[in-house]
């Protein structure tokens, strides 16, 4: 009896993730959506989208961005082509404006190389012990122009590095208090190692800064890159 065997090299790294969310005080549903998924062997992709506005409409727009991005990438489409098609879908939507940000992180778990793609999204932070690297963009969300403006940045990650992705609500909350420049200091000074605990600590700090008045949806995603033990 013939049998077929496929041998696949085990990835050098694995990840631990944590999520913390808060909904705008006047709404029942968050306009932020996210997903963690694999696109091929040893590649982890994280997508965070913030729908413009709040409530059901914002949730519907951001959910479409996340769902379509996952389907296109899993089907083998190139990143740029997938973003262009999603942007076109937003432009041909209902009469009301359909705008959403796109914050994407694609990580190679064999090499540790990481690619960040931003379209109108908030800053992303990379924490290496007490040092913090901030990745920002100055472009507009999807659903505005025929050709979306994408900013792509590459980084090499090491064992024990953390990636912190946030929606605009986090930075808006800080701007009501001590200012968003405090966030890298907060991330760098924390000694928490569990991604879930770190995400909750960041969210709670921001809620405290705006005195509990949550004026925009808040989402914090934390991804820890760990080297597998031999």
C-alpha positions in Angstrom: 0.0 0.0 0.0 1.4 3.4 -1.1 1.4 6.3 1.3 2.6 9.9 0.9 4.5 11.7 3.6 5.2 15.4 3.8 8.1 16.6 6.0 7.9 20.2 7.2 10.6 21.9 9.2 9.4 23.1 12.6 9.3 26.8 13.0 12.1 28.3 15.2 9.6 30.6 17.0 6.1 30.6 18.4 3.9 33.4 19.7 1.7 34.1 22.7 -1.1 36.7 22.3 -3.2 38.9 24.5 -6.2 41.1 23.8 -8.0 43.9 25.8 -11.0 45.9 24.5 -13.4 48.6 25.6 -16.5 49.9 23.8 -17.4 53.5 23.4 -19.6 54.6 26.3 -22.6 55.4 24.1 -22.5 52.1 22.1 -23.1 48.4 22.7 -20.8 47.1 20.0 -17.2 47.9 19.2 -16.2 49.4 15.8 -12.8 47.6 16.0 -12.2 44.1 14.7 -9.1 41.9 14.6 -7.9 38.5 13.6 -4.9 36.2 14.1 -4.4 33.6 11.4 -1.8 31.6 9.5 -1.0 32.2 5.8 1.2 29.3 4.9 3.5 27.2 7.0 5.3 29.3 9.7 3.7 32.6 8.9 1.5 34.4 11.4 -0.6 37.4 10.3 -2.3 39.8 12.6 -4.9 42.3 11.3 -6.5 45.1 13.2 -9.1 47.4 11.7 -10.9 50.4 13.1 -14.1 51.4 11.4 -14.7 55.1 11.1 -17.3 56.3 13.5 -18.8 53.9 16.0 -21.5 51.2 16.5 -22.9 48.8 14.0 -21.8 50.7 10.9 -18.2 50.9 12.0 -18.2 47.3 13.2 -19.6 46.2 9.8 -16.9 48.1 7.8 -14.0 46.9 10.0 -15.3 43.3 10.0 -15.4 43.3 6.2 -11.8 44.5 6.0 -10.5 41.8 8.4 -12.6 39.0 6.9 -11.6 39.9 3.3 -8.0 40.3 4.1 -7.9 36.9 5.7 -9.6 35.2 2.8 -7.5 36.9 0.2 -4.2 36.1 1.9 -5.2 32.5 2.6 -6.1 32.2 -1.1 -2.6 33.3 -2.0 -3.1 36.9 -3.1 -0.3 39.4 -2.8 -0.7 41.9 0.1 -0.9 44.9 -2.2 -3.5 43.3 -4.4 -5.6 42.3 -1.4 -5.6 45.8 0.0 -6.5 47.3 -3.4 -9.5 44.9 -3.7 -10.7 45.6 -0.2 -10.4 49.4 -0.8 -12.5 49.0 -4.0 -15.1 47.1 -2.0 -15.3 50.0 0.5 -15.6 52.5 -2.3 -18.5 50.7 -4.0 -20.5 50.2 -0.7 -23.5 52.0 0.5 -24.2 55.7 -0.1 -22.7 56.5 3.3 -18.9 56.7 3.6 -17.3 53.3 4.2 -13.9 54.0 5.7 -11.7 51.8 7.8 -8.1 51.7 8.9 -5.8 48.7 8.3 -3.0 47.7 10.6 -1.3 44.5 9.6 1.6 42.5 11.0 3.0 39.5 9.1 5.6 37.5 11.0 7.9 34.7 9.6 8.2 32.2 12.5 11.3 30.7 10.9 13.5 33.7 10.5 11.9 36.2 12.9 11.4 38.8 10.1 8.3 40.9 10.5 6.5 43.1 8.0 4.1 45.9 9.1 1.6 47.4 6.7 -0.3 50.5 7.7 -3.2 52.3 6.0 -4.5 55.1 8.3 -3.8 53.1 11.5 -2.5 54.1 14.9 1.1 53.6 15.9 2.5 50.1 16.5 5.1 49.5 19.2 7.9 46.9 19.5 9.2 46.3 23.0 12.6 44.7 23.5 13.2 44.6 27.3 12.9 48.3 28.3 13.5 49.7 24.8 10.5 50.6 22.6 10.5 51.2 18.8 7.5 53.1 17.5 6.2 52.5 14.0 3.8 55.2 12.7 2.2 56.3 9.5 0.8 59.5 8.1 -1.6 58.1 5.5 -5.4 58.1 5.3 -7.8 55.2 5.9 -9.1 52.9 3.2 -12.3 53.8 1.3 -11.3 57.4 0.5 -9.1 57.3 -2.7 -9.2 54.9 -5.7 -5.7 53.8 -4.8 -5.0 53.4 -1.1 -1.8 54.8 0.3 0.2 52.0 2.0 3.2 52.3 4.2 5.3 49.2 4.7 8.1 48.7 7.3 10.2 45.7 8.0 11.8 44.7 11.3 13.9 41.7 12.6 12.5 40.4 15.9 14.4 38.6 18.6 13.4 36.1 21.2 11.3 37.8 23.9 10.2 40.8 21.8 6.7 42.1 22.1 4.5 43.7 19.4 1.8 46.1 20.7 -0.9 47.1 18.2 -3.6 49.6 19.2 -6.6 51.3 17.8 -7.1 55.1 17.7 -9.2 55.1 20.8 -6.1 54.3 22.9 -4.2 57.4 21.7 -7.3 59.5 21.9 -7.7 58.6 25.5 -4.1 59.6 26.3 -4.5 62.9 24.4 -7.2 63.8 27.0 -4.7 63.3 29.8 -0.9 63.3 29.8 -0.5 62.9 26.0 0.1 59.9 23.7 3.9 60.3 24.0 3.5 58.6 27.4 2.5 55.3 25.8 6.1 54.2 24.8 7.3 55.1 28.3 4.5 53.0 29.8 5.3 50.0 27.6 9.0 50.2 28.2 8.7 50.5 31.9 6.3 47.6 32.4 7.7 44.4 33.9 4.7 42.3 33.0 5.5 39.3 30.8 2.1 37.8 30.1 0.7 39.3 26.9 -2.9 39.3 28.3 -1.8 41.1 31.5 0.2 43.6 29.5 -2.8 44.4 27.2 -5.1 44.8 30.2 -2.6 47.1 31.9 -2.3 49.4 28.9 -6.1 49.5 28.5 -6.7 50.2 32.2 -4.1 53.0 32.2 -5.7 54.7 29.2 -9.2 54.5 30.7 -7.8 56.0 33.9 -6.2 58.8 32.0 -9.6 59.8 30.4 -11.3 59.4 33.8 -13.4 56.5 32.6 -15.0 58.5 29.8 -14.5 56.1 26.9 -15.2 58.4 23.9 -13.9 55.9 21.2 -13.6 52.2 20.9 -10.3 50.9 22.4 -8.4 47.7 21.4 -5.0 46.5 22.4 -3.3 43.5 20.9 0.0 42.2 22.3 2.0 39.5 20.6 5.1 37.9 22.3 7.6 36.2 20.1 9.3 33.2 21.8 12.0 30.9 20.7 11.0 27.2 20.9 13.1 25.1 23.3 15.1 22.3 21.7 
